[in-house]
PDB file of C-alpha atoms in Angstrom:
ATOM      1  CA  MET X   3     -13.667 -56.296  77.338  1.00 61.00           C
ATOM      2  CA  GLY X   4     -12.993 -58.473  74.310  1.00 86.00           C
ATOM      3  CA  THR X   5     -11.895 -58.585  70.680  1.00 90.00           C
ATOM      4  CA  ILE X   6     -13.560 -58.491  67.280  1.00 92.00           C
ATOM      5  CA  THR X   7     -11.701 -59.979  64.319  1.00 95.00           C
ATOM      6  CA  VAL X   8     -12.492 -58.447  60.913  1.00 95.00           C
ATOM      7  CA  GLU X   9     -11.510 -59.985  57.576  1.00 97.00           C
ATOM      8  CA  THR X  10     -13.290 -57.675  55.134  1.00 96.00           C
ATOM      9  CA  GLU X  11     -14.032 -53.978  54.816  1.00 96.00           C
ATOM     10  CA  LYS X  12     -17.718 -54.706  55.468  1.00 96.00           C
ATOM     11  CA  GLU X  13     -16.891 -56.549  58.684  1.00 97.00           C
ATOM     12  CA  LEU X  14     -14.780 -53.592  59.752  1.00 96.00           C
ATOM     13  CA  LYS X  15     -17.670 -51.193  59.146  1.00 96.00           C
ATOM     14  CA  ASP X  16     -20.030 -53.506  61.049  1.00 95.00           C
ATOM     15  CA  ALA X  17     -17.602 -53.633  63.976  1.00 95.00           C
ATOM     16  CA  LEU X  18     -17.226 -49.861  64.024  1.00 94.00           C
ATOM     17  CA  GLU X  19     -20.986 -49.431  63.972  1.00 93.00           C
ATOM     18  CA  GLU X  20     -21.352 -51.914  66.828  1.00 91.00           C
ATOM     19  CA  VAL X  21     -18.863 -50.196  69.116  1.00 90.00           C
ATOM     20  CA  ARG X  22     -20.278 -46.791  68.190  1.00 87.00           C
ATOM     21  CA  ASN X  23     -23.817 -47.887  69.078  1.00 87.00           C
ATOM     22  CA  THR X  24     -22.725 -49.335  72.409  1.00 87.00           C
ATOM     23  CA  GLY X  25     -20.475 -46.375  73.215  1.00 85.00           C
ATOM     24  CA  VAL X  26     -17.506 -48.467  74.343  1.00 88.00           C
ATOM     25  CA  LEU X  27     -13.890 -47.508  73.771  1.00 89.00           C
ATOM     26  CA  TYR X  28     -12.127 -49.331  70.966  1.00 90.00           C
ATOM     27  CA  MET X  29      -8.776 -49.593  69.274  1.00 89.00           C
ATOM     28  CA  VAL X  30      -7.673 -51.259  66.047  1.00 89.00           C
ATOM     29  CA  LEU X  31      -4.632 -53.528  66.039  1.00 87.00           C
ATOM     30  CA  GLY X  32      -2.841 -55.288  63.225  1.00 85.00           C
ATOM     31  CA  GLY X  33       0.019 -57.303  64.679  1.00 74.00           C
ATOM     32  CA  GLY X  34       0.527 -54.998  67.650  1.00 76.00           C
ATOM     33  CA  SER X  35       4.280 -55.086  67.000  1.00 73.00           C
ATOM     34  CA  ASN X  36       4.683 -51.330  67.360  1.00 78.00           C
ATOM     35  CA  VAL X  37       2.434 -50.804  70.374  1.00 82.00           C
ATOM     36  CA  LEU X  38       3.276 -50.729  74.080  1.00 85.00           C
ATOM     37  CA  LEU X  39       0.317 -51.119  76.428  1.00 82.00           C
ATOM     38  CA  THR X  40       1.114 -49.654  79.825  1.00 86.00           C
ATOM     39  CA  LYS X  41      -2.155 -50.920  81.338  1.00 85.00           C
ATOM     40  CA  ASP X  42      -5.106 -53.150  80.516  1.00 84.00           C
ATOM     41  CA  TYR X  43      -7.160 -51.684  77.708  1.00 84.00           C
ATOM     42  CA  PRO X  44     -10.672 -50.871  78.987  1.00 86.00           C
ATOM     43  CA  GLY X  45     -12.486 -51.398  75.692  1.00 89.00           C
ATOM     44  CA  ILE X  46     -12.862 -53.508  72.562  1.00 91.00           C
ATOM     45  CA  VAL X  47      -9.857 -54.432  70.418  1.00 91.00           C
ATOM     46  CA  ILE X  48     -10.660 -54.776  66.699  1.00 93.00           C
ATOM     47  CA  LEU X  49      -8.135 -57.142  65.107  1.00 93.00           C
ATOM     48  CA  ASN X  50      -7.502 -56.255  61.464  1.00 95.00           C
ATOM     49  CA  ARG X  51      -7.141 -59.379  59.325  1.00 96.00           C
ATOM     50  CA  ILE X  52      -8.101 -57.880  55.949  1.00 97.00           C
ATOM     51  CA  LYS X  53      -5.819 -59.807  53.600  1.00 97.00           C
ATOM     52  CA  GLY X  54      -5.085 -60.281  49.927  1.00 97.00           C
ATOM     53  CA  ILE X  55      -2.305 -59.281  47.517  1.00 98.00           C
ATOM     54  CA  LYS X  56      -3.030 -58.504  43.873  1.00 97.00           C
ATOM     55  CA  LEU X  57      -1.586 -56.781  40.831  1.00 96.00           C
ATOM     56  CA  VAL X  58      -3.760 -53.811  39.887  1.00 96.00           C
ATOM     57  CA  GLU X  59      -1.547 -52.285  37.174  1.00 96.00           C
ATOM     58  CA  ASP X  60       0.973 -54.054  34.990  1.00 94.00           C
ATOM     59  CA  ALA X  61       3.121 -51.866  32.729  1.00 93.00           C
ATOM     60  CA  GLN X  62       6.374 -52.483  30.906  1.00 91.00           C
ATOM     61  CA  GLU X  63       8.586 -50.715  33.449  1.00 94.00           C
ATOM     62  CA  PHE X  64       6.518 -50.834  36.620  1.00 96.00           C
ATOM     63  CA  VAL X  65       3.674 -52.520  38.447  1.00 97.00           C
ATOM     64  CA  VAL X  66       1.203 -51.394  41.091  1.00 98.00           C
ATOM     65  CA  VAL X  67       0.575 -53.954  43.811  1.00 98.00           C
ATOM     66  CA  GLU X  68      -2.341 -53.704  46.242  1.00 98.00           C
ATOM     67  CA  ALA X  69      -2.332 -55.435  49.626  1.00 98.00           C
ATOM     68  CA  GLY X  70      -4.940 -55.696  52.334  1.00 98.00           C
ATOM     69  CA  SER X  71      -4.013 -53.813  55.492  1.00 97.00           C
ATOM     70  CA  GLY X  72      -4.128 -57.016  57.555  1.00 96.00           C
ATOM     71  CA  GLU X  73      -1.431 -58.745  55.488  1.00 97.00           C
ATOM     72  CA  ILE X  74       1.855 -59.390  57.271  1.00 95.00           C
ATOM     73  CA  TRP X  75       4.316 -56.845  55.876  1.00 96.00           C
ATOM     74  CA  HIS X  76       7.149 -59.292  55.335  1.00 96.00           C
ATOM     75  CA  HIS X  77       4.831 -61.601  53.372  1.00 97.00           C
ATOM     76  CA  LEU X  78       4.137 -58.717  51.000  1.00 98.00           C
ATOM     77  CA  VAL X  79       7.863 -58.039  50.615  1.00 98.00           C
ATOM     78  CA  MET X  80       8.526 -61.695  49.814  1.00 98.00           C
ATOM     79  CA  TYR X  81       5.681 -61.735  47.269  1.00 98.00           C
ATOM     80  CA  CYS X  82       7.206 -58.730  45.493  1.00 97.00           C
ATOM     81  CA  VAL X  83      10.760 -60.088  45.619  1.00 97.00           C
ATOM     82  CA  ASP X  84       9.637 -63.477  44.296  1.00 96.00           C
ATOM     83  CA  HIS X  85       7.862 -61.775  41.382  1.00 96.00           C
ATOM     84  CA  GLY X  86      10.790 -59.473  40.580  1.00 95.00           C
ATOM     85  CA  PHE X  87       9.045 -56.281  41.690  1.00 97.00           C
ATOM     86  CA  GLY X  88      11.719 -54.002  43.155  1.00 96.00           C
ATOM     87  CA  GLY X  89      11.550 -51.194  45.678  1.00 96.00           C
ATOM     88  CA  ILE X  90      10.803 -52.698  49.091  1.00 97.00           C
ATOM     89  CA  GLU X  91      13.485 -55.389  49.370  1.00 97.00           C
ATOM     90  CA  ASN X  92      15.403 -53.186  51.852  1.00 96.00           C
ATOM     91  CA  LEU X  93      12.315 -53.316  54.080  1.00 97.00           C
ATOM     92  CA  SER X  94      12.484 -57.087  54.501  1.00 96.00           C
ATOM     93  CA  LEU X  95      11.674 -58.611  57.892  1.00 92.00           C
ATOM     94  CA  ILE X  96      10.175 -55.452  59.385  1.00 90.00           C
ATOM     95  CA  PRO X  97       7.547 -56.733  61.834  1.00 85.00           C
ATOM     96  CA  GLY X  98       3.916 -55.691  61.631  1.00 88.00           C
ATOM     97  CA  ARG X  99       1.095 -55.546  59.119  1.00 94.00           C
ATOM     98  CA  VAL X 100       0.664 -53.609  55.892  1.00 97.00           C
ATOM     99  CA  GLY X 101      -1.814 -51.116  57.371  1.00 96.00           C
ATOM    100  CA  ALA X 102       0.758 -49.800  59.825  1.00 93.00           C
ATOM    101  CA  ALA X 103       3.361 -49.169  57.119  1.00 95.00           C
ATOM    102  CA  PRO X 104       2.016 -45.823  55.837  1.00 97.00           C
ATOM    103  CA  ILE X 105       0.995 -44.646  59.303  1.00 94.00           C
ATOM    104  CA  GLN X 106       4.580 -45.039  60.441  1.00 91.00           C
ATOM    105  CA  ASN X 107       6.177 -44.421  57.032  1.00 95.00           C
ATOM    106  CA  ILE X 108       8.318 -47.433  57.837  1.00 94.00           C
ATOM    107  CA  GLY X 109      11.896 -47.383  56.672  1.00 92.00           C
ATOM    108  CA  ALA X 110      15.184 -49.246  56.829  1.00 90.00           C
ATOM    109  CA  TYR X 111      18.556 -49.326  55.095  1.00 90.00           C
ATOM    110  CA  GLY X 112      18.072 -46.147  53.090  1.00 89.00           C
ATOM    111  CA  VAL X 113      14.498 -46.815  51.905  1.00 93.00           C
ATOM    112  CA  GLU X 114      11.166 -45.513  53.202  1.00 95.00           C
ATOM    113  CA  LEU X 115       7.629 -46.537  52.323  1.00 97.00           C
ATOM    114  CA  LYS X 116       6.948 -43.119  50.787  1.00 97.00           C
ATOM    115  CA  ASP X 117       9.539 -43.903  48.097  1.00 96.00           C
ATOM    116  CA  VAL X 118       7.210 -46.494  46.542  1.00 97.00           C
ATOM    117  CA  PHE X 119       3.822 -45.411  47.877  1.00 98.00           C
ATOM    118  CA  GLU X 120       1.001 -44.968  45.357  1.00 98.00           C
ATOM    119  CA  SER X 121      -2.215 -44.654  47.404  1.00 98.00           C
ATOM    120  CA  LEU X 122      -4.313 -46.188  50.174  1.00 98.00           C
ATOM    121  CA  THR X 123      -7.956 -46.634  51.057  1.00 98.00           C
ATOM    122  CA  ALA X 124      -9.314 -46.010  54.528  1.00 98.00           C
ATOM    123  CA  ILE X 125     -12.611 -45.945  56.396  1.00 97.00           C
ATOM    124  CA  ASN X 126     -13.688 -42.791  58.217  1.00 97.00           C
ATOM    125  CA  THR X 127     -14.426 -43.845  61.797  1.00 95.00           C
ATOM    126  CA  ASP X 128     -17.258 -41.299  62.139  1.00 93.00           C
ATOM    127  CA  THR X 129     -19.083 -41.573  58.813  1.00 95.00           C
ATOM    128  CA  LEU X 130     -17.904 -45.096  57.823  1.00 96.00           C
ATOM    129  CA  GLU X 131     -17.277 -43.704  54.339  1.00 96.00           C
ATOM    130  CA  ARG X 132     -14.381 -44.975  52.270  1.00 97.00           C
ATOM    131  CA  LYS X 133     -11.715 -42.528  51.125  1.00 98.00           C
ATOM    132  CA  THR X 134      -8.676 -42.815  48.883  1.00 98.00           C
ATOM    133  CA  PHE X 135      -5.497 -41.022  49.964  1.00 98.00           C
ATOM    134  CA  GLN X 136      -2.820 -40.142  47.423  1.00 98.00           C
ATOM    135  CA  LYS X 137       0.808 -39.688  48.418  1.00 97.00           C
ATOM    136  CA  LYS X 138       0.542 -35.919  48.957  1.00 97.00           C
ATOM    137  CA  ASP X 139      -2.501 -36.420  51.202  1.00 97.00           C
ATOM    138  CA  CYS X 140      -0.494 -38.580  53.602  1.00 97.00           C
ATOM    139  CA  GLU X 141       2.061 -35.859  54.485  1.00 96.00           C
ATOM    140  CA  PHE X 142       4.835 -38.378  55.018  1.00 96.00           C
ATOM    141  CA  GLY X 143       7.757 -37.504  57.269  1.00 91.00           C
ATOM    142  CA  TYR X 144      10.446 -39.441  59.096  1.00 86.00           C
ATOM    143  CA  ARG X 145       8.470 -42.280  60.781  1.00 87.00           C
ATOM    144  CA  ASP X 146       5.503 -39.984  60.500  1.00 90.00           C
ATOM    145  CA  SER X 147       2.347 -39.282  58.516  1.00 96.00           C
ATOM    146  CA  VAL X 148      -0.901 -37.356  58.769  1.00 97.00           C
ATOM    147  CA  PHE X 149      -2.402 -40.475  60.371  1.00 96.00           C
ATOM    148  CA  LYS X 150      -0.231 -39.931  63.440  1.00 91.00           C
ATOM    149  CA  ARG X 151      -1.192 -36.261  63.654  1.00 90.00           C
ATOM    150  CA  ASN X 152      -4.271 -34.479  62.244  1.00 93.00           C
ATOM    151  CA  LEU X 153      -6.061 -37.684  61.252  1.00 95.00           C
ATOM    152  CA  LYS X 154      -5.049 -39.836  64.204  1.00 92.00           C
ATOM    153  CA  ASN X 155      -7.867 -42.273  65.087  1.00 90.00           C
ATOM    154  CA  ARG X 156     -10.082 -40.736  62.383  1.00 95.00           C
ATOM    155  CA  TYR X 157      -9.354 -43.283  59.658  1.00 96.00           C
ATOM    156  CA  ILE X 158      -8.657 -47.012  59.537  1.00 96.00           C
ATOM    157  CA  ILE X 159      -6.574 -48.144  56.576  1.00 97.00           C
ATOM    158  CA  THR X 160      -7.994 -51.083  54.612  1.00 98.00           C
ATOM    159  CA  SER X 161      -5.617 -51.400  51.643  1.00 98.00           C
ATOM    160  CA  VAL X 162      -2.313 -49.997  50.391  1.00 98.00           C
ATOM    161  CA  ARG X 163      -0.993 -49.658  46.838  1.00 98.00           C
ATOM    162  CA  LEU X 164       2.718 -49.588  46.000  1.00 98.00           C
ATOM    163  CA  LYS X 165       4.352 -48.678  42.680  1.00 98.00           C
ATOM    164  CA  LEU X 166       7.326 -50.964  42.097  1.00 97.00           C
ATOM    165  CA  LYS X 167       9.885 -51.338  39.307  1.00 96.00           C
ATOM    166  CA  ARG X 168      10.356 -54.288  36.981  1.00 92.00           C
ATOM    167  CA  SER X 169      14.039 -53.462  36.435  1.00 85.00           C
ATOM    168  CA  PRO X 170      15.003 -51.901  39.744  1.00 83.00           C
ATOM    169  CA  GLU X 171      18.298 -50.397  40.770  1.00 86.00           C
ATOM    170  CA  THR X 172      19.316 -51.904  44.087  1.00 91.00           C
ATOM    171  CA  ASN X 173      20.212 -49.692  47.035  1.00 90.00           C
ATOM    172  CA  ILE X 174      23.130 -51.131  49.024  1.00 89.00           C
ATOM    173  CA  SER X 175      24.630 -47.874  50.266  1.00 84.00           C
ATOM    174  CA  TYR X 176      23.170 -47.961  53.779  1.00 78.00           C
ATOM    175  CA  GLY X 177      24.335 -49.991  56.754  1.00 71.00           C
ATOM    176  CA  ALA X 178      26.116 -53.273  56.326  1.00 88.00           C
ATOM    177  CA  ILE X 179      24.371 -54.483  53.161  1.00 92.00           C
ATOM    178  CA  ALA X 180      27.398 -53.997  50.922  1.00 90.00           C
ATOM    179  CA  ALA X 181      29.655 -55.799  53.412  1.00 90.00           C
ATOM    180  CA  VAL X 182      27.317 -58.789  53.655  1.00 93.00           C
ATOM    181  CA  LEU X 183      27.079 -59.028  49.865  1.00 93.00           C
ATOM    182  CA  LYS X 184      30.871 -58.868  49.609  1.00 91.00           C
ATOM    183  CA  GLU X 185      31.195 -61.716  52.106  1.00 91.00           C
ATOM    184  CA  LYS X 186      28.904 -63.756  49.864  1.00 93.00           C
ATOM    185  CA  ASN X 187      30.966 -62.802  46.783  1.00 93.00           C
ATOM    186  CA  ILE X 188      27.932 -61.188  45.152  1.00 92.00           C
ATOM    187  CA  ILE X 189      29.196 -58.473  42.814  1.00 88.00           C
ATOM    188  CA  ASP X 190      26.045 -57.577  40.884  1.00 90.00           C
ATOM    189  CA  PRO X 191      23.209 -58.068  43.399  1.00 93.00           C
ATOM    190  CA  GLY X 192      19.557 -58.373  42.484  1.00 94.00           C
ATOM    191  CA  ILE X 193      16.620 -57.572  44.729  1.00 96.00           C
ATOM    192  CA  LYS X 194      16.548 -61.108  46.141  1.00 96.00           C
ATOM    193  CA  ASP X 195      20.228 -60.805  47.109  1.00 95.00           C
ATOM    194  CA  VAL X 196      19.551 -57.481  48.853  1.00 96.00           C
ATOM    195  CA  SER X 197      16.514 -58.891  50.640  1.00 96.00           C
ATOM    196  CA  GLU X 198      18.478 -61.886  51.893  1.00 96.00           C
ATOM    197  CA  ALA X 199      21.306 -59.623  53.062  1.00 95.00           C
ATOM    198  CA  VAL X 200      18.860 -57.433  54.988  1.00 94.00           C
ATOM    199  CA  ILE X 201      17.259 -60.522  56.533  1.00 94.00           C
ATOM    200  CA  ASP X 202      20.702 -61.769  57.609  1.00 93.00           C
ATOM    201  CA  ILE X 203      21.569 -58.412  59.165  1.00 90.00           C
ATOM    202  CA  ARG X 204      18.254 -57.985  60.968  1.00 87.00           C
ATOM    203  CA  SER X 205      18.295 -61.586  62.216  1.00 86.00           C
ATOM    204  CA  SER X 206      21.797 -61.131  63.646  1.00 83.00           C
ATOM    205  CA  LYS X 207      21.025 -57.806  65.334  1.00 79.00           C
ATOM    206  CA  LEU X 208      17.369 -57.961  66.319  1.00 80.00           C
ATOM    207  CA  PRO X 209      15.765 -60.581  68.569  1.00 82.00           C
ATOM    208  CA  ASP X 210      12.779 -62.573  67.330  1.00 80.00           C
ATOM    209  CA  PRO X 211       9.683 -61.139  69.099  1.00 81.00           C
ATOM    210  CA  ALA X 212       8.263 -64.675  69.364  1.00 76.00           C
ATOM    211  CA  VAL X 213      11.301 -65.682  71.433  1.00 83.00           C
ATOM    212  CA  LEU X 214      12.163 -62.471  73.310  1.00 85.00           C
ATOM    213  CA  GLY X 215       9.456 -59.818  73.597  1.00 84.00           C
ATOM    214  CA  ASN X 216      10.295 -56.582  71.799  1.00 85.00           C
ATOM    215  CA  SER X 217       8.884 -54.001  69.382  1.00 80.00           C
ATOM    216  CA  GLY X 218      11.973 -53.677  67.209  1.00 80.00           C
ATOM    217  CA  SER X 219      13.579 -50.235  67.222  1.00 85.00           C
ATOM    218  CA  PHE X 220      12.018 -48.415  70.158  1.00 92.00           C
ATOM    219  CA  PHE X 221      13.279 -44.924  69.293  1.00 93.00           C
ATOM    220  CA  LYS X 222      13.561 -42.828  66.155  1.00 91.00           C
ATOM    221  CA  ASN X 223      17.016 -41.857  64.955  1.00 92.00           C
ATOM    222  CA  PRO X 224      17.198 -38.113  65.760  1.00 94.00           C
ATOM    223  CA  VAL X 225      17.503 -35.606  62.936  1.00 93.00           C
ATOM    224  CA  ILE X 226      19.643 -32.657  64.019  1.00 94.00           C
ATOM    225  CA  LYS X 227      21.208 -29.557  62.474  1.00 94.00           C
ATOM    226  CA  ARG X 228      24.649 -29.968  60.963  1.00 95.00           C
ATOM    227  CA  GLU X 229      26.153 -27.404  63.307  1.00 95.00           C
ATOM    228  CA  VAL X 230      24.798 -29.297  66.313  1.00 95.00           C
ATOM    229  CA  TYR X 231      26.275 -32.496  64.938  1.00 95.00           C
ATOM    230  CA  GLN X 232      29.649 -30.836  64.381  1.00 95.00           C
ATOM    231  CA  LYS X 233      29.812 -29.718  68.030  1.00 94.00           C
ATOM    232  CA  LEU X 234      28.918 -33.239  69.170  1.00 95.00           C
ATOM    233  CA  HIS X 235      31.423 -34.736  66.748  1.00 95.00           C
ATOM    234  CA  ASN X 236      34.165 -32.583  68.255  1.00 95.00           C
ATOM    235  CA  ARG X 237      33.392 -34.188  71.630  1.00 95.00           C
ATOM    236  CA  TYR X 238      32.615 -37.667  70.277  1.00 94.00           C
ATOM    237  CA  PRO X 239      34.688 -38.225  67.085  1.00 94.00           C
ATOM    238  CA  GLN X 240      33.196 -41.707  66.583  1.00 94.00           C
ATOM    239  CA  LEU X 241      29.609 -40.387  66.397  1.00 93.00           C
ATOM    240  CA  PRO X 242      28.222 -41.532  63.008  1.00 92.00           C
ATOM    241  CA  CYS X 243      25.789 -39.549  60.888  1.00 91.00           C
ATOM    242  CA  TYR X 244      23.749 -39.922  57.709  1.00 87.00           C
ATOM    243  CA  ASN X 245      22.934 -37.041  55.392  1.00 87.00           C
ATOM    244  CA  VAL X 246      19.324 -35.843  55.290  1.00 86.00           C
ATOM    245  CA  ASP X 247      19.803 -32.625  53.331  1.00 87.00           C
ATOM    246  CA  ASP X 248      22.129 -29.617  53.247  1.00 88.00           C
ATOM    247  CA  ASN X 249      21.097 -28.500  56.727  1.00 92.00           C
ATOM    248  CA  PHE X 250      20.321 -31.671  58.659  1.00 93.00           C
ATOM    249  CA  VAL X 251      21.838 -35.068  59.427  1.00 93.00           C
ATOM    250  CA  LYS X 252      20.488 -38.160  61.136  1.00 92.00           C
ATOM    251  CA  VAL X 253      22.395 -39.678  64.059  1.00 94.00           C
ATOM    252  CA  PRO X 254      21.891 -43.265  65.276  1.00 94.00           C
ATOM    253  CA  ALA X 255      19.985 -43.466  68.544  1.00 95.00           C
ATOM    254  CA  GLY X 256      21.377 -46.947  69.176  1.00 94.00           C
ATOM    255  CA  TRP X 257      24.957 -45.642  69.166  1.00 95.00           C
ATOM    256  CA  MET X 258      24.151 -42.959  71.729  1.00 97.00           C
ATOM    257  CA  ILE X 259      22.257 -45.397  73.948  1.00 97.00           C
ATOM    258  CA  GLU X 260      25.243 -47.735  73.829  1.00 96.00           C
ATOM    259  CA  GLN X 261      27.593 -44.899  74.839  1.00 96.00           C
ATOM    260  CA  CYS X 262      25.420 -44.418  77.924  1.00 97.00           C
ATOM    261  CA  GLY X 263      26.322 -47.941  79.010  1.00 96.00           C
ATOM    262  CA  LEU X 264      22.847 -49.344  78.458  1.00 96.00           C
ATOM    263  CA  LYS X 265      23.527 -51.967  75.795  1.00 95.00           C
ATOM    264  CA  GLY X 266      22.807 -55.363  77.315  1.00 93.00           C
ATOM    265  CA  LYS X 267      22.102 -53.842  80.726  1.00 94.00           C
ATOM    266  CA  ARG X 268      19.146 -55.368  82.519  1.00 95.00           C
ATOM    267  CA  PHE X 269      16.784 -53.607  84.892  1.00 95.00           C
ATOM    268  CA  GLY X 270      14.606 -56.268  86.459  1.00 94.00           C
ATOM    269  CA  GLU X 271      12.679 -57.937  83.643  1.00 94.00           C
ATOM    270  CA  THR X 272      13.495 -55.328  80.985  1.00 95.00           C
ATOM    271  CA  GLY X 273      16.471 -53.563  79.437  1.00 95.00           C
ATOM    272  CA  CYS X 274      18.266 -52.814  76.162  1.00 95.00           C
ATOM    273  CA  HIS X 275      19.181 -55.789  74.005  1.00 93.00           C
ATOM    274  CA  LYS X 276      22.727 -57.118  74.165  1.00 91.00           C
ATOM    275  CA  ASP X 277      23.234 -56.891  70.388  1.00 89.00           C
ATOM    276  CA  GLN X 278      21.246 -53.745  69.581  1.00 89.00           C
ATOM    277  CA  ALA X 279      20.807 -51.028  72.198  1.00 93.00           C
ATOM    278  CA  LEU X 280      17.970 -49.465  70.218  1.00 92.00           C
ATOM    279  CA  VAL X 281      15.758 -52.453  71.061  1.00 92.00           C
ATOM    280  CA  ILE X 282      14.071 -52.595  74.465  1.00 94.00           C
ATOM    281  CA  VAL X 283      13.264 -56.168  75.437  1.00 92.00           C
ATOM    282  CA  ASN X 284      10.950 -57.950  77.833  1.00 93.00           C
ATOM    283  CA  TYR X 285      12.725 -60.882  79.476  1.00 92.00           C
ATOM    284  CA  GLY X 286       9.414 -62.493  80.299  1.00 87.00           C
ATOM    285  CA  ASN X 287       7.578 -60.792  83.115  1.00 89.00           C
ATOM    286  CA  ALA X 288       8.001 -57.049  82.634  1.00 91.00           C
ATOM    287  CA  THR X 289       4.823 -54.996  82.650  1.00 91.00           C
ATOM    288  CA  GLY X 290       4.134 -52.346  80.055  1.00 91.00           C
ATOM    289  CA  LYS X 291       4.600 -49.756  82.766  1.00 93.00           C
ATOM    290  CA  GLU X 292       8.069 -51.091  83.609  1.00 95.00           C
ATOM    291  CA  ILE X 293       9.100 -51.054  79.948  1.00 94.00           C
ATOM    292  CA  HIS X 294       7.843 -47.479  79.648  1.00 95.00           C
ATOM    293  CA  GLU X 295       9.826 -46.512  82.749  1.00 95.00           C
ATOM    294  CA  HIS X 296      12.960 -47.966  81.164  1.00 96.00           C
ATOM    295  CA  ALA X 297      12.270 -46.027  77.958  1.00 96.00           C
ATOM    296  CA  LEU X 298      12.083 -42.835  80.024  1.00 96.00           C
ATOM    297  CA  ARG X 299      15.359 -43.820  81.699  1.00 97.00           C
ATOM    298  CA  VAL X 300      17.017 -44.168  78.283  1.00 97.00           C
ATOM    299  CA  ILE X 301      15.635 -40.819  77.121  1.00 97.00           C
ATOM    300  CA  ASP X 302      16.914 -39.101  80.259  1.00 97.00           C
ATOM    301  CA  LEU X 303      20.436 -40.542  80.093  1.00 97.00           C
ATOM    302  CA  VAL X 304      20.881 -39.787  76.378  1.00 97.00           C
ATOM    303  CA  ASN X 305      19.620 -36.239  76.917  1.00 97.00           C
ATOM    304  CA  LYS X 306      22.045 -35.668  79.797  1.00 97.00           C
ATOM    305  CA  LYS X 307      25.029 -36.995  77.834  1.00 96.00           C
ATOM    306  CA  PHE X 308      24.335 -35.656  74.339  1.00 96.00           C
ATOM    307  CA  GLY X 309      21.694 -32.960  74.783  1.00 95.00           C
ATOM    308  CA  ILE X 310      19.401 -34.790  72.366  1.00 96.00           C
ATOM    309  CA  GLN X 311      15.828 -35.749  73.213  1.00 95.00           C
ATOM    310  CA  LEU X 312      14.995 -39.188  71.865  1.00 96.00           C
ATOM    311  CA  GLU X 313      11.480 -39.731  70.547  1.00 93.00           C
ATOM    312  CA  PRO X 314       9.779 -43.138  70.771  1.00 92.00           C
ATOM    313  CA  GLU X 315       8.955 -44.868  67.503  1.00 86.00           C
ATOM    314  CA  VAL X 316       6.637 -47.198  69.399  1.00 84.00           C
ATOM    315  CA  ASN X 317       3.051 -46.080  70.116  1.00 83.00           C
ATOM    316  CA  ILE X 318       2.631 -45.952  73.887  1.00 86.00           C
ATOM    317  CA  ILE X 319      -0.922 -46.443  75.173  1.00 84.00           C
TER     318      ILE X 319
END
């Protein structure tokens, strides 16, 4: 039915009032990088372009940075890296906008948004009142928050505040970061070094959405009990895992998908990427329905082989 682009909180409220008065369906999109539409949307799409990055607290050991929810996430990361504010360098090159970051509790290479999250502001879609959410209010979980559950579609995020360190300790323990830094002969890496390493890794493994349609990692990495992992490890000794706590570990969905023979395998105009099985790609003409059908195919095959039910990270509409 059309789109409405909003660049300020007031414009967002005006748009919400307009769609409410007319009674049409609506949805809010930032970049749309984590959304799969399986059919034409029968309503209004509100495009969030609320931008701006500013320093709202400047202390000796830390800073608090505020960004508009319509800012491109990677632009925010680069701003912080360039200014020496540490904490989100491991989240470099994640697609999408700032407003989606707390909804999804985005994470990569051993770091999650909740690790640096300070607060956010959001507009109630019913009352149009503004509310501030502190960290505890957001109920962050693995790729999860209260905004995906109890408060789904009830609030629209307008700004996010992050608390970052002036003298950060870099985290290079996850994935191939340490190996990339070693190849570059970087012994004492700073946040810029880590960011560049992450960008190199992601660029080599993940296709550019502007070139080959994709939503990045399509599935969450399953968190399973240690005893379940041990039984699987007895059958599949190469199955990796990452510690979550004393009782649970995380296993890589991409590895299991690859073991099912799906890496690089094409089904019509869709399939799993040749370099990263966790990424479902659109070769040009696949419909949202066809991509969803392939996702269900992946879920079914992994479940049959490993007894683990994969859960989509992408929002399917």
